[in-house]
Amino acid sequence: MIDTKGSVVAVNGNMVSVRFDGAVSMNEVGYVKVADQRLKSEVIRIRGDVSQLQVFEITKGISIGDEVEFSGDMLAVELGPGLLGQVYDGLQNPLPQLAEKAGYFLERGVYLEPLSDQTEWAFTPVAKVGDSLERADTLGTVPEGSFLHRIMVPFNLYGSYTVASIKDAGSYKVKDTIAELKDEKGTIIPVKMSFTWPVKRPVDCFEERLMPKDPMVTRVRLIDTFFPVARGGTYCIPGPFGAGKTVLQQITSRFADVDIVIVAACGERAGEVVETLKEFPELIDERTGRSLMERTIIICNTSSMPVAAREASVYTAVTLAEYYRQMGLNVLLLADSTSRWAQAMREMSGRLEEIPGEEAFPAYLESTIASFYERAGIVKLRDGSVGSVTIGGTVSPAGGNFEEPVTQATLKVVGAFHGLSRERSDARKFPAIHPLDSWSKYKGIISEEKVGYAHAFMRRGIEVEQMMKVVGEEGTSLEDYIIYLKGELIDSVYFQQNSFDAVDAAVKPERQIYTFDKLLHILASEFKFPDKNEARIWFNRLRQRFLDYNGSAWQDERFNTLEKEIEEAVKAQSQGIDRNAEKILAATRG
Ligand SMILES: Nc1ncnc2c1ncn2[C@@H]1O[C@H](COP(=O)(O)OP(=O)(O)OP(=O)(O)O)[C@@H](O)[C@H]1O
Ligand SMILES: [Mg+2]
């Protein structure tokens, strides 16, 4: 490798211009040398013999003439066993170890190995000498947490190889040579348990992309029933400050029906990240009874870190997600918040003096966001197994205005949109997903007819509510008032979910399907009341019972008692069933 060197000719915030001698390529990593520190940077533009680099550290002290070393390598992550349970910064530095080494006020220019070179892994070979393999084919496995981690042919070994040697079952470290592969020219390539892959290049070692169709259950009723997310699909959660984006993502990271969760916390506030770091290791995964952290990776940046580091963290996160997908696992990537990443892009674009687009975001904002979400997907691997990466990103538009460029660019590419509403979060109606503004293109756990029927009540209920604001309750007919009360009922017993209640916080799909049918039956019942006051009192009582029902353990004694009470109350008050709903309800019983 030829070592290209250069020297700083200009510094502009955390972008430096470097005149170089030799060859430099886009996204290559360079190190700016300041005193005895080497600051990691990435090439983001090349013009003749001058390149622009974004520096992933605070650029204080860099001056013209400072030396820059180009590494010849793209910005990359290290892939191998030991990633699960880690907390990394955007450049894959393990944060706890970094804090130990450099103190809590992180020193710049300190980079650590992402994977411990001391840990021993119990390797079991799968491939045999003489086997013909391609990239991403399995050489062997090691247990990692509750998964069998595939040790694969490095993804950058294009072409086909013959296994020349492979280690016997035993304990090895990530940097030990685990196998030797012979390429078509007869050259022997030693392979270790870990290898690197450039973060900005999608991992593409699969046979084919499949259509995302099965729901990824989150146990949030409003999502699973009304605005579902598919395995391998994409969704976004835009919401104003404090509307509950982070809490919603935390609930999802605990309960989503996936194998591995990767959280890219490029948060607004340092405190938010600290919360995540403190809370996560204490959470228990109910599937395994072990720490949730064992199947989680956290990539973490606060707003006090340079913007470039925030950009790197989303790419690092998605690359790790793709890596585990290659093992036939279902991975969920949660990015919070993508607006911070977009701001990083805007800042850098400004420094590059590019022609700005809307709200000074670069013109390529849309295509960059699109190509990030395109890395989600459900894929069939070469061995026939299926893996998926689902991506959910929050967006924090200033003032909660969804017309701004980042929200707009995101909703063009995602399959589901969970828009949080200020009004609902102020009223403490959580999750504050707006039932009218939100949408999903995916199939959920309940048939579209049923969901549509319930949704119509919600819509009409809101219409009546708006009307009542104008004409007053007296000016509203009893019939309309009952529609309004039914809308209120769905909202309070189904849309809203108490995330601090042990039972109600996360509802399994079978329970959602079951209680939704109960609710549909109430909606379809035609009630007669002497006046609005009676109607309101009756619905209030019903709502309270239903909330208690939601809070009781699935099909225990209390649950069954409350259910009977609800059914009897409805039966006593009902004059019959809405004729249009009969068919939909019949499907319920069938
Ligand atoms: N599902 C929920 N149940 C109960 N309370 C909630 C829920 N979601 C949010 N909250 C309340 O709202 C507060 C703010 O939520 P959160 O931090 O998730 O908002 P955010 O949209 O991420 O804000 P920011 O834009 O500042 O990142 C929480 O501290 C909590 O008190
Ligand atoms: Mg937040």
Coordinates of C-alpha atoms and ligand atoms in Angstrom, one line a residue:
M1 CA 0.0 0.0 0.0
I2 CA 1.3 3.5 -0.9
D3 CA 1.0 5.9 2.0
T4 CA -0.4 9.1 0.8
K5 CA 0.4 12.1 2.9
G6 CA -0.9 15.6 2.8
S7 CA -1.0 18.9 4.7
V8 CA -3.8 21.1 6.0
V9 CA -4.4 24.1 3.9
A10 CA -7.6 25.4 5.5
V11 CA -9.8 24.7 8.5
N12 CA -13.5 25.5 8.6
G13 CA -15.3 24.2 11.7
N14 CA -14.9 20.5 11.6
M15 CA -14.0 20.4 7.9
V16 CA -10.4 20.6 6.9
S17 CA -9.0 21.0 3.4
V18 CA -5.9 19.0 2.7
R19 CA -3.4 19.2 -0.2
F20 CA -2.2 15.7 -0.8
D21 CA 0.5 14.0 -2.8
G22 CA -0.5 10.6 -4.2
A23 CA -3.9 8.8 -4.4
V24 CA -6.9 9.5 -2.2
S25 CA -10.4 8.1 -2.6
M26 CA -13.8 9.2 -1.4
N27 CA -14.8 8.1 2.1
E28 CA -11.2 7.1 2.8
V29 CA -10.1 7.6 6.4
G30 CA -7.3 10.1 7.1
Y31 CA -5.7 11.2 10.3
V32 CA -4.9 14.8 11.0
K33 CA -1.9 15.0 13.3
V34 CA -2.1 17.6 16.0
A35 CA 0.7 17.6 18.6
D36 CA 0.8 13.9 19.7
Q37 CA -2.8 13.2 18.7
R38 CA -4.2 11.7 15.5
L39 CA -7.7 12.8 14.7
K40 CA -9.8 10.5 12.7
S41 CA -11.4 12.0 9.6
E42 CA -13.2 11.0 6.4
V43 CA -12.6 12.2 2.9
I44 CA -15.9 13.8 1.6
R45 CA -14.7 15.6 -1.5
I46 CA -11.7 15.6 -3.8
R47 CA -10.9 18.4 -6.2
G48 CA -7.6 18.0 -8.0
D49 CA -4.9 17.6 -5.4
V50 CA -7.0 19.1 -2.6
S51 CA -9.5 17.0 -0.6
Q52 CA -12.0 18.0 2.1
L53 CA -12.2 15.8 5.2
Q54 CA -14.8 15.9 7.9
V55 CA -13.0 15.4 11.2
F56 CA -14.8 13.2 13.8
E57 CA -13.3 15.1 16.7
I58 CA -13.2 18.7 17.9
T59 CA -10.8 20.5 15.6
K60 CA -9.4 22.9 18.1
G61 CA -5.7 23.4 17.6
I62 CA -5.4 22.2 14.0
S63 CA -3.4 24.7 12.0
I64 CA -2.3 25.2 8.4
G65 CA 0.6 22.9 7.5
D66 CA -0.4 20.1 9.9
E67 CA 0.4 16.7 8.5
V68 CA -2.4 14.4 7.4
E69 CA -1.9 10.6 6.8
F70 CA -4.3 8.8 4.5
S71 CA -5.0 5.2 5.5
G72 CA -6.0 3.8 2.2
D73 CA -9.0 2.2 3.9
M74 CA -12.7 3.3 3.8
L75 CA -14.5 4.2 7.0
A76 CA -15.3 0.7 8.2
V77 CA -16.6 -1.3 11.1
E78 CA -15.2 -4.5 12.5
L79 CA -17.5 -7.5 12.3
G80 CA -17.2 -10.6 14.4
P81 CA -18.4 -12.2 17.6
G82 CA -18.6 -10.0 20.7
L83 CA -20.6 -7.1 19.2
L84 CA -23.7 -8.0 21.1
G85 CA -24.1 -6.2 24.4
Q86 CA -21.6 -3.5 23.5
V87 CA -22.0 0.3 23.8
Y88 CA -20.1 2.0 21.0
D89 CA -19.7 5.5 19.8
G90 CA -20.3 6.3 16.1
L91 CA -16.7 5.2 15.3
Q92 CA -17.2 1.8 17.0
N93 CA -15.1 2.7 20.0
P94 CA -16.4 0.7 23.0
L95 CA -17.5 3.5 25.3
P96 CA -17.1 1.8 28.7
Q97 CA -13.5 0.9 27.9
L98 CA -12.8 4.3 26.5
A99 CA -14.1 5.9 29.7
E100 CA -11.8 3.6 31.7
K101 CA -8.8 4.5 29.6
A102 CA -9.4 8.2 29.0
G103 CA -11.7 9.3 31.7
Y104 CA -15.3 10.3 31.4
F105 CA -14.5 13.5 29.6
L106 CA -13.4 11.8 26.5
E107 CA -10.1 12.7 25.2
R108 CA -9.9 13.1 21.5
G109 CA -7.7 11.0 19.3
V110 CA -8.1 7.9 21.4
Y111 CA -9.4 4.9 19.4
L112 CA -9.8 1.4 20.8
E113 CA -10.4 -2.0 19.3
P114 CA -14.1 -2.6 18.9
L115 CA -13.8 -6.3 19.7
S116 CA -11.7 -7.7 22.6
D117 CA -8.7 -9.6 21.4
Q118 CA -8.6 -11.5 24.6
T119 CA -12.1 -13.2 24.7
E120 CA -12.0 -16.9 23.8
W121 CA -14.8 -18.2 21.6
A122 CA -15.9 -21.8 21.3
F123 CA -15.5 -22.4 17.6
T124 CA -17.2 -25.4 15.8
P125 CA -16.2 -25.8 12.2
V126 CA -18.9 -26.2 9.6
A127 CA -16.9 -26.1 6.4
K128 CA -14.4 -28.9 5.5
V129 CA -11.1 -28.8 3.7
G130 CA -11.8 -28.9 -0.1
D131 CA -15.2 -27.2 0.2
S132 CA -15.8 -24.5 -2.4
L133 CA -17.1 -21.3 -0.7
E134 CA -18.1 -17.7 -1.5
R135 CA -18.2 -14.6 0.6
A136 CA -20.6 -14.8 3.5
D137 CA -20.7 -18.6 3.4
T138 CA -20.3 -20.2 6.8
L139 CA -17.0 -21.5 8.0
G140 CA -18.1 -22.4 11.5
T141 CA -20.1 -21.1 14.4
V142 CA -19.5 -19.8 17.9
P143 CA -22.1 -19.3 20.6
E144 CA -22.8 -15.6 21.3
G145 CA -25.4 -15.0 24.0
S146 CA -28.4 -17.1 22.9
F147 CA -27.4 -17.1 19.3
L148 CA -25.2 -19.2 17.1
H149 CA -22.9 -16.6 15.6
R150 CA -21.8 -17.6 12.1
I151 CA -18.1 -17.2 11.3
M152 CA -18.3 -16.3 7.7
V153 CA -16.1 -15.9 4.7
P154 CA -15.3 -12.1 4.8
F155 CA -17.8 -10.2 2.7
N156 CA -15.0 -8.5 0.7
L157 CA -13.6 -11.8 -0.7
Y158 CA -15.3 -11.7 -4.1
G159 CA -15.0 -14.8 -6.2
S160 CA -14.8 -18.4 -5.2
Y161 CA -12.4 -20.1 -2.8
T162 CA -11.4 -23.6 -1.7
V163 CA -11.0 -24.3 2.0
A164 CA -7.3 -25.2 2.3
S165 CA -7.4 -25.6 6.1
I166 CA -9.8 -25.0 8.9
K167 CA -9.3 -25.2 12.7
D168 CA -10.7 -28.0 14.7
A169 CA -13.3 -27.3 17.3
G170 CA -11.8 -25.4 20.2
S171 CA -11.3 -22.0 21.8
Y172 CA -10.0 -19.2 19.7
K173 CA -9.7 -15.4 19.8
V174 CA -11.1 -13.1 17.1
K175 CA -7.6 -12.4 15.7
D176 CA -6.6 -16.0 15.4
T177 CA -6.5 -17.5 11.9
I178 CA -9.5 -19.8 11.8
A179 CA -9.2 -21.0 8.2
E180 CA -7.1 -20.7 5.1
L181 CA -8.8 -20.1 1.8
K182 CA -7.2 -20.7 -1.6
D183 CA -8.4 -18.4 -4.4
E184 CA -8.6 -19.3 -8.1
K185 CA -4.9 -18.4 -8.7
G186 CA -3.8 -20.6 -5.8
T187 CA -3.0 -17.8 -3.4
I188 CA -3.6 -18.7 0.2
I189 CA -5.7 -16.2 2.2
P190 CA -5.7 -16.5 6.0
V191 CA -9.1 -15.7 7.5
K192 CA -9.8 -14.7 11.1
M193 CA -13.0 -14.6 13.1
S194 CA -13.5 -10.9 12.4
F195 CA -13.1 -8.7 9.4
T196 CA -14.0 -5.2 8.3
W197 CA -16.6 -3.8 6.0
P198 CA -17.0 -0.1 4.8
V199 CA -20.1 1.4 6.5
K200 CA -21.4 3.3 3.6
R201 CA -21.6 0.3 1.3
P202 CA -24.7 -1.9 1.8
V203 CA -23.9 -5.6 2.6
D204 CA -25.2 -7.4 -0.4
C205 CA -24.2 -11.1 0.1
F206 CA -27.7 -12.5 -0.2
E207 CA -29.5 -14.5 -2.9
E208 CA -32.6 -12.3 -3.3
R209 CA -34.7 -9.7 -1.6
L210 CA -38.1 -10.8 -0.5
M211 CA -41.3 -8.8 -0.1
P212 CA -41.7 -7.7 3.6
K213 CA -45.1 -9.1 4.5
D214 CA -45.2 -10.6 8.0
P215 CA -45.8 -8.2 10.8
M216 CA -43.1 -7.3 13.2
V217 CA -45.1 -7.3 16.4
T218 CA -44.3 -4.5 18.7
R219 CA -47.0 -5.1 21.4
V220 CA -48.1 -1.5 21.0
R221 CA -51.8 -1.9 20.1
L222 CA -52.0 1.3 17.9
I223 CA -49.0 0.0 15.9
D224 CA -49.8 -3.7 15.5
T225 CA -53.5 -3.2 14.9
F226 CA -53.7 0.0 13.1
F227 CA -50.3 1.1 11.7
P228 CA -48.3 -2.2 11.5
V229 CA -44.7 -2.5 10.7
A230 CA -43.5 -5.5 8.6
R231 CA -40.3 -7.5 9.2
G232 CA -37.8 -6.1 6.8
G233 CA -39.8 -2.9 6.4
T234 CA -39.3 0.7 7.4
Y235 CA -41.1 3.2 9.5
C236 CA -40.7 6.6 10.9
I237 CA -41.8 8.4 14.0
P238 CA -41.9 12.1 13.6
G239 CA -42.9 14.1 16.6
P240 CA -42.3 17.5 18.3
F241 CA -40.0 17.8 21.3
G242 CA -41.1 15.7 24.2
A243 CA -43.9 14.0 22.4
G244 CA -42.7 10.6 23.3
K245 CA -40.4 9.4 20.5
T246 CA -37.7 8.1 22.7
V247 CA -40.1 6.4 25.1
L248 CA -41.8 4.7 22.2
Q249 CA -38.5 3.5 20.8
Q250 CA -37.5 2.1 24.2
I251 CA -40.7 0.2 24.5
T252 CA -40.2 -1.2 21.0
S253 CA -36.6 -2.2 21.7
R254 CA -37.8 -4.2 24.6
F255 CA -40.8 -5.9 23.2
A256 CA -40.5 -6.1 19.4
D257 CA -40.6 -9.6 18.1
V258 CA -37.0 -9.7 16.7
D259 CA -33.8 -11.4 17.6
I260 CA -31.5 -8.4 17.9
V261 CA -32.0 -4.7 18.5
I262 CA -29.6 -2.1 17.5
V263 CA -30.2 1.4 18.9
A264 CA -28.5 4.3 17.3
A265 CA -29.0 7.0 19.9
C266 CA -27.8 10.2 18.3
G267 CA -29.9 12.1 20.8
E268 CA -30.8 15.7 21.3
R269 CA -29.8 15.7 24.9
A270 CA -26.9 14.1 26.6
G271 CA -29.2 13.1 29.5
E272 CA -31.3 11.1 27.1
V273 CA -28.4 8.9 26.2
V274 CA -27.4 8.5 29.8
E275 CA -30.9 7.3 30.5
T276 CA -30.6 4.7 27.8
L277 CA -27.3 3.6 29.1
K278 CA -28.4 3.3 32.7
E279 CA -31.8 1.7 32.0
F280 CA -30.9 -0.9 29.4
P281 CA -28.5 -3.1 31.2
E282 CA -31.1 -3.5 34.0
L283 CA -33.9 -4.6 31.7
I284 CA -34.8 -8.3 31.6
D285 CA -35.6 -10.0 28.3
E286 CA -38.7 -12.0 29.0
R287 CA -38.0 -14.4 26.2
T288 CA -34.7 -15.6 27.7
G289 CA -35.0 -14.4 31.3
R290 CA -31.5 -12.8 30.9
S291 CA -30.4 -9.2 30.5
L292 CA -31.9 -7.5 27.4
M293 CA -28.5 -6.1 26.7
E294 CA -27.3 -9.5 25.6
R295 CA -29.2 -9.1 22.4
T296 CA -28.8 -5.4 22.0
I297 CA -26.1 -3.1 20.6
I298 CA -26.1 0.6 21.5
I299 CA -24.4 3.2 19.3
C300 CA -24.4 6.4 21.1
N301 CA -23.6 10.0 20.4
T302 CA -24.7 13.0 22.2
S303 CA -25.2 16.5 20.7
S304 CA -22.0 17.5 22.3
M305 CA -20.0 15.3 20.0
P306 CA -19.0 16.7 16.6
V307 CA -21.8 16.4 14.0
A308 CA -19.7 14.1 11.8
A309 CA -19.7 11.5 14.5
R310 CA -23.5 11.5 14.5
E311 CA -23.5 10.8 10.8
A312 CA -21.1 8.0 11.2
S313 CA -23.3 6.4 13.9
V314 CA -26.3 5.7 11.7
Y315 CA -24.0 4.0 9.1
T316 CA -22.2 2.0 11.8
A317 CA -25.5 0.9 13.2
V318 CA -27.0 -0.2 9.9
T319 CA -23.9 -2.1 8.9
L320 CA -23.9 -4.1 12.2
A321 CA -27.6 -4.8 11.5
E322 CA -26.8 -6.2 8.1
Y323 CA -24.1 -8.3 9.5
Y324 CA -26.4 -10.2 11.9
R325 CA -29.0 -10.5 9.1
Q326 CA -26.4 -12.6 7.2
M327 CA -26.8 -15.1 10.1
G328 CA -30.5 -15.6 9.3
L329 CA -31.6 -13.4 12.2
N330 CA -34.2 -10.7 12.5
V331 CA -32.7 -7.4 13.4
L332 CA -34.4 -4.2 14.4
L333 CA -32.5 -0.9 14.0
L334 CA -33.9 2.1 15.8
A335 CA -32.4 5.4 14.9
D336 CA -33.2 8.3 17.3
S337 CA -33.1 10.9 15.9
T338 CA -32.5 11.1 12.2
S339 CA -32.9 14.8 12.3
R340 CA -29.6 15.2 14.0
W341 CA -28.0 13.2 11.3
A342 CA -29.6 15.4 8.7
Q343 CA -28.4 18.5 10.5
A344 CA -24.9 17.0 10.3
M345 CA -25.3 16.7 6.6
R346 CA -26.6 20.3 6.4
E347 CA -23.6 21.6 8.3
M348 CA -21.1 19.8 6.2
S349 CA -22.8 20.8 3.0
G350 CA -22.7 24.4 4.1
R351 CA -19.0 24.2 4.7
L352 CA -18.5 22.6 1.3
E353 CA -20.4 25.6 -0.1
E354 CA -22.7 23.4 -2.0
I355 CA -25.9 24.9 -3.6
P356 CA -28.4 24.6 -0.8
G357 CA -31.9 23.0 -1.2
E358 CA -34.9 23.6 0.9
E359 CA -34.2 25.0 4.4
A360 CA -30.5 24.9 3.5
F361 CA -30.4 21.1 3.5
P362 CA -28.3 19.7 0.7
A363 CA -30.0 18.8 -2.6
Y364 CA -29.1 15.2 -2.0
L365 CA -30.9 15.0 1.4
E366 CA -33.7 12.9 -0.1
S367 CA -31.5 10.4 -1.9
T368 CA -29.2 10.0 1.1
I369 CA -32.2 9.3 3.4
A370 CA -33.7 7.0 0.8
S371 CA -30.5 5.0 0.5
F372 CA -30.3 4.6 4.3
Y373 CA -33.8 3.2 4.5
E374 CA -33.2 1.0 1.5
R375 CA -30.7 -1.0 3.6
A376 CA -33.6 -2.4 5.4
G377 CA -35.1 -5.6 3.9
I378 CA -35.9 -9.2 4.3
V379 CA -33.5 -11.4 2.3
K380 CA -33.0 -15.0 1.4
L381 CA -29.5 -16.1 2.0
R382 CA -27.4 -18.5 -0.1
D383 CA -28.1 -21.4 2.3
G384 CA -31.9 -20.8 2.0
S385 CA -32.3 -19.2 5.5
V386 CA -34.1 -15.8 5.8
G387 CA -32.9 -12.8 7.7
S388 CA -34.3 -9.3 8.0
V389 CA -33.4 -5.8 9.0
T390 CA -36.3 -3.5 10.0
I391 CA -35.5 0.2 10.3
G392 CA -37.5 2.6 12.5
G393 CA -36.3 6.2 12.6
T394 CA -37.5 9.1 14.7
V395 CA -37.6 12.6 13.2
S396 CA -37.8 15.7 15.3
P397 CA -39.1 18.5 13.1
A398 CA -38.8 22.0 14.6
G399 CA -42.1 23.1 16.0
G400 CA -43.6 19.7 15.1
N401 CA -44.1 20.8 11.5
F402 CA -44.2 17.7 9.3
E403 CA -43.9 19.7 6.2
E404 CA -40.2 20.2 6.7
P405 CA -37.7 18.5 4.4
V406 CA -36.4 15.7 6.6
T407 CA -39.9 14.4 7.5
Q408 CA -41.0 14.8 3.9
A409 CA -38.0 13.0 2.5
T410 CA -38.5 10.2 5.0
L411 CA -42.1 9.6 4.5
K412 CA -41.5 9.2 0.8
V413 CA -39.5 6.1 1.4
V414 CA -40.9 4.4 4.5
G415 CA -43.7 1.9 4.6
A416 CA -45.4 3.2 7.8
F417 CA -45.7 6.5 9.4
H418 CA -46.4 7.0 13.1
G419 CA -46.9 10.7 13.5
L420 CA -46.8 11.9 17.1
S421 CA -49.1 14.7 18.0
R422 CA -48.4 17.6 20.4
E423 CA -52.1 17.8 21.2
R424 CA -52.2 14.1 22.3
S425 CA -49.0 14.2 24.3
D426 CA -50.1 17.4 26.1
A427 CA -53.3 15.6 27.0
R428 CA -51.0 12.7 28.2
K429 CA -52.6 10.4 25.7
F430 CA -49.7 7.9 25.2
P431 CA -48.5 6.6 22.8
A432 CA -49.2 10.0 21.2
I433 CA -49.4 8.5 17.7
H434 CA -52.0 10.4 15.8
P435 CA -54.8 8.0 14.7
L436 CA -55.8 10.1 11.7
D437 CA -52.5 11.4 10.4
S438 CA -50.6 8.1 10.7
W439 CA -50.6 5.3 8.0
S440 CA -49.1 2.0 7.1
K441 CA -48.7 0.1 3.8
Y442 CA -48.2 -3.2 5.6
K443 CA -50.6 -5.9 6.6
G444 CA -51.2 -6.2 10.3
I445 CA -52.4 -8.8 12.7
I446 CA -56.1 -8.0 12.2
S447 CA -58.1 -7.9 8.9
E448 CA -58.4 -4.6 7.1
E449 CA -62.2 -4.6 7.2
K450 CA -62.3 -4.8 11.0
V451 CA -59.6 -2.2 11.4
G452 CA -61.4 0.0 8.9
Y453 CA -64.7 -0.4 10.7
A454 CA -63.2 0.8 14.0
H455 CA -61.2 3.5 12.4
A456 CA -64.4 4.9 10.8
F457 CA -65.8 5.4 14.3
M458 CA -62.7 7.2 15.4
R459 CA -62.9 9.5 12.4
R460 CA -66.6 10.2 12.8
G461 CA -66.1 10.7 16.6
I462 CA -63.5 13.3 16.0
E463 CA -65.7 15.0 13.4
V464 CA -68.6 15.2 15.9
E465 CA -66.2 16.5 18.6
Q466 CA -65.1 19.3 16.2
M467 CA -68.7 20.1 15.5
M468 CA -69.6 20.2 19.1
K469 CA -66.9 22.8 19.7
V470 CA -68.9 25.0 17.4
V471 CA -72.5 24.2 18.1
G472 CA -72.1 23.0 21.7
E473 CA -73.4 19.8 23.1
E474 CA -77.0 20.9 23.0
G475 CA -76.8 21.4 19.3
T476 CA -75.6 17.8 18.8
S477 CA -78.0 15.0 18.1
L478 CA -78.1 12.1 20.5
E479 CA -77.2 9.8 17.7
D480 CA -74.0 11.8 16.9
Y481 CA -73.2 12.1 20.5
I482 CA -73.2 8.3 20.8
I483 CA -70.8 8.1 17.9
Y484 CA -68.6 10.6 19.7
L485 CA -68.7 8.4 22.8
K486 CA -67.8 5.3 20.9
G487 CA -64.8 7.2 19.3
E488 CA -63.7 8.2 22.8
L489 CA -64.0 4.6 24.0
I490 CA -61.7 3.3 21.3
D491 CA -59.2 6.0 22.0
S492 CA -59.1 5.5 25.7
V493 CA -59.2 1.7 25.9
Y494 CA -57.4 0.7 22.7
F495 CA -55.2 3.5 21.3
Q496 CA -53.9 4.6 24.6
Q497 CA -51.6 2.3 26.4
N498 CA -50.1 2.8 29.8
S499 CA -46.4 2.2 29.5
F500 CA -46.0 2.1 33.2
D501 CA -48.5 -0.6 33.8
A502 CA -46.9 -4.1 34.0
V503 CA -49.7 -5.7 32.0
D504 CA -50.9 -2.9 29.7
A505 CA -47.4 -1.7 28.6
A506 CA -47.0 -4.6 26.1
V507 CA -49.9 -6.6 24.7
K508 CA -49.3 -9.8 22.9
P509 CA -50.9 -10.2 19.4
E510 CA -53.4 -12.9 20.5
R511 CA -54.7 -10.6 23.2
Q512 CA -54.9 -7.7 20.8
I513 CA -56.9 -9.8 18.4
Y514 CA -59.2 -11.0 21.2
T515 CA -59.9 -7.7 22.8
F516 CA -60.3 -5.9 19.5
D517 CA -63.2 -8.2 18.7
K518 CA -64.8 -7.4 22.0
L519 CA -64.4 -3.7 21.2
L520 CA -65.8 -4.1 17.7
H521 CA -68.9 -5.8 19.1
I522 CA -69.5 -2.8 21.3
L523 CA -69.0 -0.4 18.4
A524 CA -71.4 -2.3 16.2
S525 CA -74.1 -2.4 18.9
E526 CA -76.9 0.0 18.6
F527 CA -77.5 1.7 21.9
K528 CA -80.6 3.6 23.0
F529 CA -80.4 6.1 25.8
P530 CA -83.0 8.5 27.1
D531 CA -80.6 11.4 26.9
K532 CA -76.9 12.4 26.5
N533 CA -76.3 12.5 30.2
E534 CA -77.3 8.9 30.6
A535 CA -75.3 7.9 27.6
R536 CA -72.2 9.6 29.0
I537 CA -72.6 8.0 32.4
W538 CA -73.0 4.6 30.9
F539 CA -70.0 4.9 28.6
N540 CA -67.9 6.2 31.4
R541 CA -68.6 3.2 33.5
L542 CA -68.0 0.9 30.6
R543 CA -64.7 2.6 29.9
Q544 CA -63.5 2.2 33.4
R545 CA -64.3 -1.5 33.4
F546 CA -62.5 -2.0 30.1
L547 CA -59.5 -0.2 31.5
D548 CA -59.5 -2.6 34.4
Y549 CA -59.9 -5.4 32.0
N550 CA -56.8 -4.2 30.1
G551 CA -54.9 -4.1 33.3
S552 CA -55.6 -7.6 34.4
A553 CA -53.5 -10.6 33.4
W554 CA -54.5 -12.4 30.2
Q555 CA -57.4 -14.7 30.9
D556 CA -57.0 -14.9 34.7
E557 CA -60.0 -14.9 37.0
R558 CA -60.3 -11.1 37.2
F559 CA -60.0 -10.8 33.5
N560 CA -62.8 -13.3 32.9
T561 CA -65.0 -11.6 35.5
L562 CA -64.6 -8.2 34.0
E563 CA -65.2 -9.6 30.6
K564 CA -68.5 -11.1 31.7
E565 CA -69.5 -7.8 33.3
I566 CA -68.7 -5.9 30.1
E567 CA -70.6 -8.3 28.0
E568 CA -73.6 -8.2 30.2
A569 CA -73.7 -4.4 30.4
V570 CA -73.5 -4.2 26.6
K571 CA -76.2 -6.8 26.2
A572 CA -78.6 -5.1 28.5
Q573 CA -78.2 -1.8 26.7
S574 CA -78.0 -3.0 23.1
Q575 CA -81.0 -2.8 20.7
G576 CA -79.2 -4.9 18.1
I577 CA -76.3 -5.0 15.8
D578 CA -75.5 -2.6 13.0
R579 CA -76.5 -4.5 9.8
N580 CA -73.4 -3.3 7.9
A581 CA -71.2 -4.8 10.6
E582 CA -72.8 -8.2 10.7
K583 CA -70.5 -9.7 8.1
I584 CA -67.4 -8.2 9.6
L585 CA -68.3 -9.5 13.0
A586 CA -69.2 -12.9 11.7
A587 CA -65.5 -13.3 10.6
T588 CA -64.7 -12.6 14.3
R589 CA -66.5 -15.6 15.5
G590 CA -65.4 -17.9 12.7
Ligands
LIG1 N1 -45.8 6.0 26.3 C1 -45.7 6.8 27.3 N2 -46.3 6.6 28.5 C2 -46.2 7.5 29.5 N3 -45.5 8.6 29.4 C3 -44.8 8.9 28.3 C4 -44.9 8.0 27.2 N4 -44.2 8.6 26.2 C5 -43.7 9.7 26.6 N5 -44.1 9.9 27.9 C6 -43.7 11.1 28.7 O1 -43.2 12.2 27.9 C7 -41.9 12.5 28.2 C8 -41.1 12.8 27.0 O2 -40.9 11.7 26.2 P1 -39.7 11.4 25.2 O3 -38.4 11.7 25.9 O4 -39.8 10.1 24.6 O5 -40.0 12.5 24.1 P2 -39.1 12.8 22.8 O6 -40.1 13.0 21.7 O7 -38.1 11.7 22.6 O8 -38.5 14.2 23.1 P3 -37.2 14.9 22.5 O9 -37.7 15.5 21.2 O10 -36.8 15.9 23.5 O11 -36.2 13.8 22.2 C9 -41.4 11.3 29.0 O12 -40.3 11.6 29.9 C10 -42.6 10.8 29.7 O13 -42.8 11.5 30.9
MG2 MG -36.1 11.8 22.3

